[in-house]
mmCIF file of C-alpha atoms in Angstrom:
data_model
loop_
_atom_site.group_PDB
_atom_site.id
_atom_site.type_symbol
_atom_site.label_atom_id
_atom_site.label_comp_id
_atom_site.label_asym_id
_atom_site.label_seq_id
_atom_site.Cartn_x
_atom_site.Cartn_y
_atom_site.Cartn_z
ATOM 1 C CA MET A 11 108.937 -99.017 -10.654
ATOM 2 C CA TRP A 12 112.391 -97.470 -10.902
ATOM 3 C CA ARG A 13 115.493 -97.193 -8.820
ATOM 4 C CA TYR A 14 116.767 -93.685 -8.285
ATOM 5 C CA GLU A 15 119.834 -94.453 -10.378
ATOM 6 C CA GLU A 16 117.584 -95.615 -13.233
ATOM 7 C CA LEU A 17 115.636 -92.341 -13.159
ATOM 8 C CA ARG A 18 118.818 -90.310 -13.222
ATOM 9 C CA ALA A 19 120.254 -92.451 -16.016
ATOM 10 C CA GLY A 20 117.057 -91.809 -17.989
ATOM 11 C CA GLY A 21 117.631 -88.058 -17.874
ATOM 12 C CA VAL A 22 115.477 -87.142 -14.844
ATOM 13 C CA SER A 23 117.319 -84.614 -12.700
ATOM 14 C CA ARG A 24 117.444 -84.740 -8.901
ATOM 15 C CA GLY A 25 115.193 -81.700 -8.723
ATOM 16 C CA ALA A 26 112.693 -83.255 -11.149
ATOM 17 C CA VAL A 27 112.475 -86.393 -9.004
ATOM 18 C CA ARG A 28 111.792 -84.265 -5.926
ATOM 19 C CA HIS A 29 109.192 -82.176 -7.788
ATOM 20 C CA ARG A 30 107.331 -85.269 -9.034
ATOM 21 C CA VAL A 31 107.236 -86.718 -5.511
ATOM 22 C CA GLU A 32 105.952 -83.442 -4.042
ATOM 23 C CA ALA A 33 103.295 -83.211 -6.783
ATOM 24 C CA GLY A 34 102.086 -86.736 -6.073
ATOM 25 C CA ARG A 35 103.018 -87.980 -9.542
ATOM 26 C CA LEU A 36 105.748 -90.235 -8.157
ATOM 27 C CA GLY A 37 105.945 -92.095 -4.877
ATOM 28 C CA ARG A 38 108.988 -93.078 -2.848
ATOM 29 C CA LEU A 39 108.047 -96.726 -2.416
ATOM 30 C CA SER A 40 111.157 -97.638 -0.492
ATOM 31 C CA ARG A 41 114.625 -96.191 -0.016
ATOM 32 C CA GLY A 42 115.959 -95.477 -3.470
ATOM 33 C CA VAL A 43 112.940 -97.031 -5.243
ATOM 34 C CA TYR A 44 110.152 -95.002 -6.881
ATOM 35 C CA GLY A 45 106.831 -95.780 -8.533
ATOM 36 C CA ARG A 46 103.152 -94.808 -8.475
ATOM 37 C CA ALA A 47 102.383 -92.892 -5.301
ATOM 38 C CA ASP A 48 99.214 -94.893 -4.545
ATOM 39 C CA ASP A 49 100.617 -98.336 -5.319
ATOM 40 C CA GLU A 50 100.672 -100.185 -1.985
ATOM 41 C CA THR A 51 101.558 -103.497 -3.626
ATOM 42 C CA GLY A 52 104.257 -101.642 -5.488
ATOM 43 C CA ARG A 53 105.667 -100.509 -2.153
ATOM 44 C CA LEU A 54 105.910 -104.114 -1.113
ATOM 45 C CA ARG A 55 107.575 -105.117 -4.379
ATOM 46 C CA ALA A 56 109.977 -102.222 -3.957
ATOM 47 C CA LEU A 57 110.859 -103.339 -0.458
ATOM 48 C CA PHE A 58 111.769 -106.802 -1.728
ATOM 49 C CA ARG A 59 114.312 -105.252 -4.058
ATOM 50 C CA ARG A 60 116.236 -104.353 -0.900
ATOM 51 C CA LEU A 61 115.907 -107.766 0.749
ATOM 52 C CA PRO A 62 118.054 -110.900 0.287
ATOM 53 C CA PRO A 63 117.004 -113.007 -2.732
ATOM 54 C CA ASP A 64 115.800 -115.842 -0.490
ATOM 55 C CA ALA A 65 113.479 -113.626 1.571
ATOM 56 C CA VAL A 66 109.722 -114.209 1.168
ATOM 57 C CA ALA A 67 106.621 -112.577 2.589
ATOM 58 C CA GLY A 68 105.097 -114.591 5.417
ATOM 59 C CA PHE A 69 103.047 -114.475 8.601
ATOM 60 C CA HIS A 70 100.687 -111.420 8.611
ATOM 61 C CA THR A 71 101.912 -110.068 5.262
ATOM 62 C CA GLY A 72 101.717 -113.438 3.520
ATOM 63 C CA ALA A 73 98.208 -113.996 4.870
ATOM 64 C CA ARG A 74 97.125 -110.601 3.561
ATOM 65 C CA LEU A 75 98.535 -111.381 0.129
ATOM 66 C CA HIS A 76 96.668 -114.700 0.106
ATOM 67 C CA ARG A 77 93.432 -112.867 1.060
ATOM 68 C CA PHE A 78 93.000 -114.190 4.596
ATOM 69 C CA GLY A 79 94.500 -111.302 6.555
ATOM 70 C CA ALA A 80 92.262 -111.712 9.623
ATOM 71 C CA VAL A 81 94.884 -110.139 11.881
ATOM 72 C CA SER A 82 96.276 -106.684 11.261
ATOM 73 C CA GLY A 83 99.851 -105.562 11.655
ATOM 74 C CA ASP A 84 101.729 -102.367 10.953
ATOM 75 C CA LYS A 85 104.918 -104.119 9.922
ATOM 76 C CA VAL A 86 105.844 -106.050 6.812
ATOM 77 C CA HIS A 87 106.649 -109.625 7.842
ATOM 78 C CA VAL A 88 109.314 -111.493 5.893
ATOM 79 C CA VAL A 89 110.835 -114.934 6.353
ATOM 80 C CA VAL A 90 114.551 -115.612 5.818
ATOM 81 C CA PRO A 91 116.612 -118.790 6.373
ATOM 82 C CA ALA A 92 118.282 -119.071 9.782
ATOM 83 C CA GLY A 93 121.954 -118.214 9.696
ATOM 84 C CA GLY A 94 121.650 -115.941 6.677
ATOM 85 C CA PRO A 95 121.815 -112.146 6.564
ATOM 86 C CA VAL A 96 119.124 -110.369 8.603
ATOM 87 C CA PRO A 97 118.138 -107.093 6.993
ATOM 88 C CA ARG A 98 117.428 -104.215 9.370
ATOM 89 C CA ILE A 99 114.805 -102.030 7.759
ATOM 90 C CA ARG A 100 112.405 -99.848 9.653
ATOM 91 C CA GLY A 101 108.863 -101.258 9.543
ATOM 92 C CA VAL A 102 110.028 -104.775 8.607
ATOM 93 C CA ALA A 103 109.750 -107.749 10.965
ATOM 94 C CA VAL A 104 112.233 -110.448 9.980
ATOM 95 C CA HIS A 105 111.544 -114.057 10.977
ATOM 96 C CA GLN A 106 114.543 -116.373 10.799
ATOM 97 C CA THR A 107 113.412 -119.951 10.289
ATOM 98 C CA VAL A 108 115.141 -123.303 10.488
ATOM 99 C CA LEU A 109 112.310 -124.767 8.407
ATOM 100 C CA PRO A 110 112.862 -123.877 4.749
ATOM 101 C CA VAL A 111 109.997 -122.310 2.845
ATOM 102 C CA ARG A 112 109.264 -124.854 0.141
ATOM 103 C CA ASP A 113 107.579 -123.971 -3.114
ATOM 104 C CA ALA A 114 107.440 -120.199 -2.601
ATOM 105 C CA VAL A 115 104.825 -118.575 -4.811
ATOM 106 C CA GLU A 116 104.552 -115.154 -6.411
ATOM 107 C CA VAL A 117 101.519 -113.112 -5.392
ATOM 108 C CA ALA A 118 101.065 -109.715 -7.068
ATOM 109 C CA GLY A 119 104.725 -109.788 -8.003
ATOM 110 C CA VAL A 120 105.883 -110.460 -4.423
ATOM 111 C CA PRO A 121 107.667 -113.699 -3.416
ATOM 112 C CA CYS A 122 105.514 -115.293 -0.751
ATOM 113 C CA ALA A 123 105.342 -118.407 1.389
ATOM 114 C CA PRO A 124 102.475 -120.738 0.412
ATOM 115 C CA ALA A 125 99.128 -120.047 2.077
ATOM 116 C CA ALA A 126 99.262 -123.101 4.341
ATOM 117 C CA ARG A 127 102.710 -122.111 5.596
ATOM 118 C CA CYS A 128 101.553 -118.554 6.378
ATOM 119 C CA ALA A 129 98.441 -119.876 8.168
ATOM 120 C CA VAL A 130 100.301 -122.416 10.287
ATOM 121 C CA ASP A 131 103.060 -119.941 11.182
ATOM 122 C CA LEU A 132 100.385 -117.531 12.450
ATOM 123 C CA ALA A 133 98.496 -120.300 14.251
ATOM 124 C CA ARG A 134 101.717 -121.135 16.131
ATOM 125 C CA VAL A 135 102.371 -117.642 17.439
ATOM 126 C CA LEU A 136 98.971 -115.953 17.848
ATOM 127 C CA ARG A 137 96.603 -116.343 20.775
ATOM 128 C CA ARG A 138 94.058 -119.120 20.211
ATOM 129 C CA PRO A 139 91.105 -116.705 19.823
ATOM 130 C CA ASP A 140 93.049 -114.816 17.152
ATOM 131 C CA ALA A 141 94.467 -117.894 15.428
ATOM 132 C CA LEU A 142 91.285 -119.828 14.655
ATOM 133 C CA PRO A 143 89.718 -116.959 12.672
ATOM 134 C CA VAL A 144 92.844 -116.922 10.509
ATOM 135 C CA LEU A 145 92.533 -120.632 9.726
ATOM 136 C CA ASP A 146 88.782 -120.388 9.149
ATOM 137 C CA LEU A 147 89.227 -117.516 6.715
ATOM 138 C CA CYS A 148 92.099 -119.247 4.953
ATOM 139 C CA LEU A 149 89.779 -122.149 4.176
ATOM 140 C CA ARG A 150 86.822 -119.888 3.403
ATOM 141 C CA VAL A 151 88.615 -117.930 0.662
ATOM 142 C CA GLY A 152 90.040 -121.144 -0.791
ATOM 143 C CA ALA A 153 93.667 -120.210 -0.171
ATOM 144 C CA CYS A 154 94.329 -123.843 0.748
ATOM 145 C CA ARG A 155 92.597 -127.005 1.963
ATOM 146 C CA ARG A 156 92.420 -128.482 5.453
ATOM 147 C CA ALA A 157 94.690 -131.309 4.251
ATOM 148 C CA ASP A 158 97.289 -128.677 3.338
ATOM 149 C CA LEU A 159 97.110 -127.196 6.826
ATOM 150 C CA LEU A 160 97.520 -130.592 8.478
ATOM 151 C CA ALA A 161 100.426 -131.487 6.221
ATOM 152 C CA GLU A 162 102.097 -128.191 7.071
ATOM 153 C CA VAL A 163 101.581 -128.826 10.789
ATOM 154 C CA THR A 164 103.401 -132.140 10.366
ATOM 155 C CA ARG A 165 106.339 -130.320 8.755
ATOM 156 C CA HIS A 166 106.478 -127.982 11.782
ATOM 157 C CA ALA A 167 106.822 -130.852 14.261
ATOM 158 C CA GLY A 168 108.961 -129.829 17.229
ATOM 159 C CA LEU A 169 108.647 -126.085 16.665
ATOM 160 C CA ARG A 170 107.172 -123.738 19.236
ATOM 161 C CA GLY A 171 103.381 -123.549 19.134
ATOM 162 C CA VAL A 172 102.901 -126.449 16.735
ATOM 163 C CA ARG A 173 100.561 -128.323 19.113
ATOM 164 C CA GLN A 174 98.238 -125.357 19.246
ATOM 165 C CA ALA A 175 98.379 -125.001 15.459
ATOM 166 C CA GLY A 176 97.558 -128.678 15.021
ATOM 167 C CA ARG A 177 94.538 -128.617 17.332
ATOM 168 C CA LEU A 178 93.194 -125.486 15.666
ATOM 169 C CA ALA A 179 93.746 -126.875 12.168
ATOM 170 C CA GLU A 180 91.500 -129.784 13.149
ATOM 171 C CA LEU A 181 88.787 -127.300 14.214
ATOM 172 C CA ALA A 182 89.115 -124.943 11.244
ATOM 173 C CA ASP A 183 85.878 -124.563 9.288
ATOM 174 C CA PRO A 184 85.300 -122.550 6.093
ATOM 175 C CA ARG A 185 81.665 -121.915 6.989
ATOM 176 C CA ALA A 186 82.499 -119.280 9.620
ATOM 177 C CA GLU A 187 81.565 -115.888 8.198
ATOM 178 C CA CYS A 188 83.325 -113.515 10.584
ATOM 179 C CA ARG A 189 86.056 -113.354 13.194
ATOM 180 C CA GLN A 190 83.632 -113.217 16.113
ATOM 181 C CA GLU A 191 81.725 -116.313 14.946
ATOM 182 C CA SER A 192 85.015 -118.225 14.945
ATOM 183 C CA GLN A 193 85.860 -116.953 18.408
ATOM 184 C CA LEU A 194 82.403 -117.785 19.764
ATOM 185 C CA ARG A 195 82.659 -121.316 18.359
ATOM 186 C CA LEU A 196 86.088 -121.760 19.972
ATOM 187 C CA LEU A 197 84.841 -120.453 23.298
ATOM 188 C CA LEU A 198 82.136 -123.138 23.372
ATOM 189 C CA ILE A 199 84.507 -125.908 22.338
ATOM 190 C CA ASP A 200 87.105 -124.864 24.926
ATOM 191 C CA ALA A 201 84.360 -124.974 27.557
ATOM 192 C CA GLY A 202 84.017 -128.684 26.869
ATOM 193 C CA LEU A 203 80.754 -128.329 24.970
ATOM 194 C CA PRO A 204 80.059 -130.134 21.675
ATOM 195 C CA ALA A 205 81.281 -128.258 18.615
ATOM 196 C CA PRO A 206 78.342 -126.247 17.224
ATOM 197 C CA GLU A 207 77.519 -126.411 13.536
ATOM 198 C CA PRO A 208 78.353 -123.145 11.723
ATOM 199 C CA GLN A 209 75.758 -121.521 9.442
ATOM 200 C CA LEU A 210 73.036 -124.011 10.323
ATOM 201 C CA TRP A 211 69.893 -123.729 8.163
ATOM 202 C CA VAL A 212 66.550 -124.324 9.876
ATOM 203 C CA PRO A 213 63.914 -125.777 7.491
ATOM 204 C CA ASP A 214 60.129 -125.528 7.612
ATOM 205 C CA GLU A 215 57.746 -128.504 7.791
ATOM 206 C CA GLU A 216 58.323 -129.236 4.107
ATOM 207 C CA GLY A 217 62.099 -129.245 4.454
ATOM 208 C CA VAL A 218 62.630 -125.869 2.793
ATOM 209 C CA PRO A 219 65.433 -123.866 4.509
ATOM 210 C CA VAL A 220 63.957 -120.705 6.011
ATOM 211 C CA TYR A 221 66.433 -119.140 8.439
ATOM 212 C CA ARG A 222 70.132 -119.587 9.017
ATOM 213 C CA LEU A 223 71.817 -119.519 12.431
ATOM 214 C CA ASP A 224 75.420 -118.453 13.053
ATOM 215 C CA LEU A 225 75.973 -121.548 15.186
ATOM 216 C CA GLY A 226 73.621 -124.281 16.240
ATOM 217 C CA TYR A 227 72.976 -127.675 17.797
ATOM 218 C CA ARG A 228 70.494 -129.339 15.500
ATOM 219 C CA ARG A 229 69.435 -132.237 17.711
ATOM 220 C CA GLN A 230 68.889 -130.041 20.785
ATOM 221 C CA ARG A 231 67.359 -127.233 18.678
ATOM 222 C CA VAL A 232 69.625 -124.638 20.237
ATOM 223 C CA GLY A 233 70.906 -121.656 18.274
ATOM 224 C CA VAL A 234 73.819 -119.402 19.225
ATOM 225 C CA GLU A 235 74.340 -116.108 17.427
ATOM 226 C CA TYR A 236 76.743 -113.182 17.499
ATOM 227 C CA ASP A 237 75.113 -109.768 17.163
ATOM 228 C CA GLY A 238 77.595 -107.179 15.978
ATOM 229 C CA ARG A 239 75.061 -105.040 14.108
ATOM 230 C CA SER A 240 72.797 -102.190 15.085
ATOM 231 C CA HIS A 241 69.144 -103.162 15.346
ATOM 232 C CA LEU A 242 67.796 -99.632 15.617
ATOM 233 C CA ASP A 243 66.497 -99.717 12.060
ATOM 234 C CA PRO A 244 62.722 -100.479 12.248
ATOM 235 C CA ASP A 245 62.786 -102.845 9.262
ATOM 236 C CA ARG A 246 65.695 -104.804 10.729
ATOM 237 C CA LEU A 247 63.992 -104.897 14.139
ATOM 238 C CA HIS A 248 60.730 -106.212 12.683
ATOM 239 C CA HIS A 249 62.580 -108.850 10.642
ATOM 240 C CA ASP A 250 64.506 -110.062 13.678
ATOM 241 C CA ARG A 251 61.380 -110.293 15.819
ATOM 242 C CA SER A 252 59.555 -112.239 13.134
ATOM 243 C CA ARG A 253 62.533 -114.554 12.722
ATOM 244 C CA LEU A 254 62.885 -115.253 16.450
ATOM 245 C CA ASN A 255 59.151 -115.830 16.832
ATOM 246 C CA TRP A 256 59.142 -118.337 13.979
ATOM 247 C CA LEU A 257 62.156 -120.191 15.394
ATOM 248 C CA ALA A 258 60.513 -120.332 18.833
ATOM 249 C CA GLU A 259 57.365 -121.797 17.253
ATOM 250 C CA GLN A 260 59.551 -124.533 15.731
ATOM 251 C CA GLY A 261 60.901 -125.384 19.175
ATOM 252 C CA TRP A 262 64.232 -123.626 18.834
ATOM 253 C CA ARG A 263 65.848 -121.848 21.791
ATOM 254 C CA ILE A 264 68.082 -119.010 20.646
ATOM 255 C CA ARG A 265 70.779 -117.151 22.556
ATOM 256 C CA ILE A 266 72.232 -113.967 21.086
ATOM 257 C CA TYR A 267 75.527 -112.538 22.335
ATOM 258 C CA THR A 268 77.319 -109.247 21.756
ATOM 259 C CA ALA A 269 80.949 -108.127 21.806
ATOM 260 C CA THR A 270 80.531 -107.314 25.504
ATOM 261 C CA ASP A 271 79.504 -110.906 26.191
ATOM 262 C CA LEU A 272 82.227 -112.406 24.016
ATOM 263 C CA TYR A 273 85.136 -110.358 25.301
ATOM 264 C CA ARG A 274 84.079 -109.389 28.835
ATOM 265 C CA ARG A 275 81.583 -112.041 29.960
ATOM 266 C CA PRO A 276 82.715 -115.332 28.421
ATOM 267 C CA ASN A 277 81.663 -117.326 31.486
ATOM 268 C CA HIS A 278 78.106 -116.069 31.013
ATOM 269 C CA ILE A 279 78.089 -117.554 27.500
ATOM 270 C CA ARG A 280 79.502 -120.855 28.704
ATOM 271 C CA ARG A 281 76.968 -121.201 31.509
ATOM 272 C CA SER A 282 73.933 -120.195 29.486
ATOM 273 C CA VAL A 283 74.665 -122.482 26.529
ATOM 274 C CA ARG A 284 75.557 -125.392 28.784
ATOM 275 C CA ALA A 285 72.225 -124.977 30.589
ATOM 276 C CA LEU A 286 70.385 -125.370 27.264
ATOM 277 C CA LEU A 287 72.217 -128.546 26.292
#
């Protein structure tokens, strides 16, 4: 990665820089900063060369760097201390914070807020159905522990959205395997139903686990699943029928919901699961 002045000082003419960029051999990573054209992380590192020294990646960008980017965003999100300079760069969302970022870490060469800080910041500002998947994934990939989330919530006391973040941190579970499973679990909990167990294994008569349910109530033998896949494949269809038949023979009652149910008919899910319990 080089600044334009460094390229020129190294004997590369203005025309040669332009030619290399046009040929794809060099990429303009940020204003006045060049590097490999396909280096997305390099673009982020280049951007931080234009930011104040106390700026760190946070929120959506920090979560992505820590491998739990469950929410997308077109902008680069950075955190700077309140009262300091606020850079105005196109495509950059600057968050001024009165709560200092302690123990910033370096991820792929980019200064970043710790994983728990990124997760709690997002859990404060996102909608509940979007926030819980972030926390679940944060725990699932091992970016931090639940204790770290709860400690970070305590540090955020008095800030906007901290009550929501605290309640969701208590519910966060690393066993959730996708965004929709997290949202389905939250929908049931918010309906006043008992929290279902994620990734519940159903054993046979000898205690050997046979099938796994997305969500389940073991005592009531009720399973709740999210179906986001196509079942037009004959092999998949036959497997699913065999699976559901076996579960029914073991006394399990299964309800399967789709994206239409989850996002357009949530009351249908609440009523049907409540009726089974």
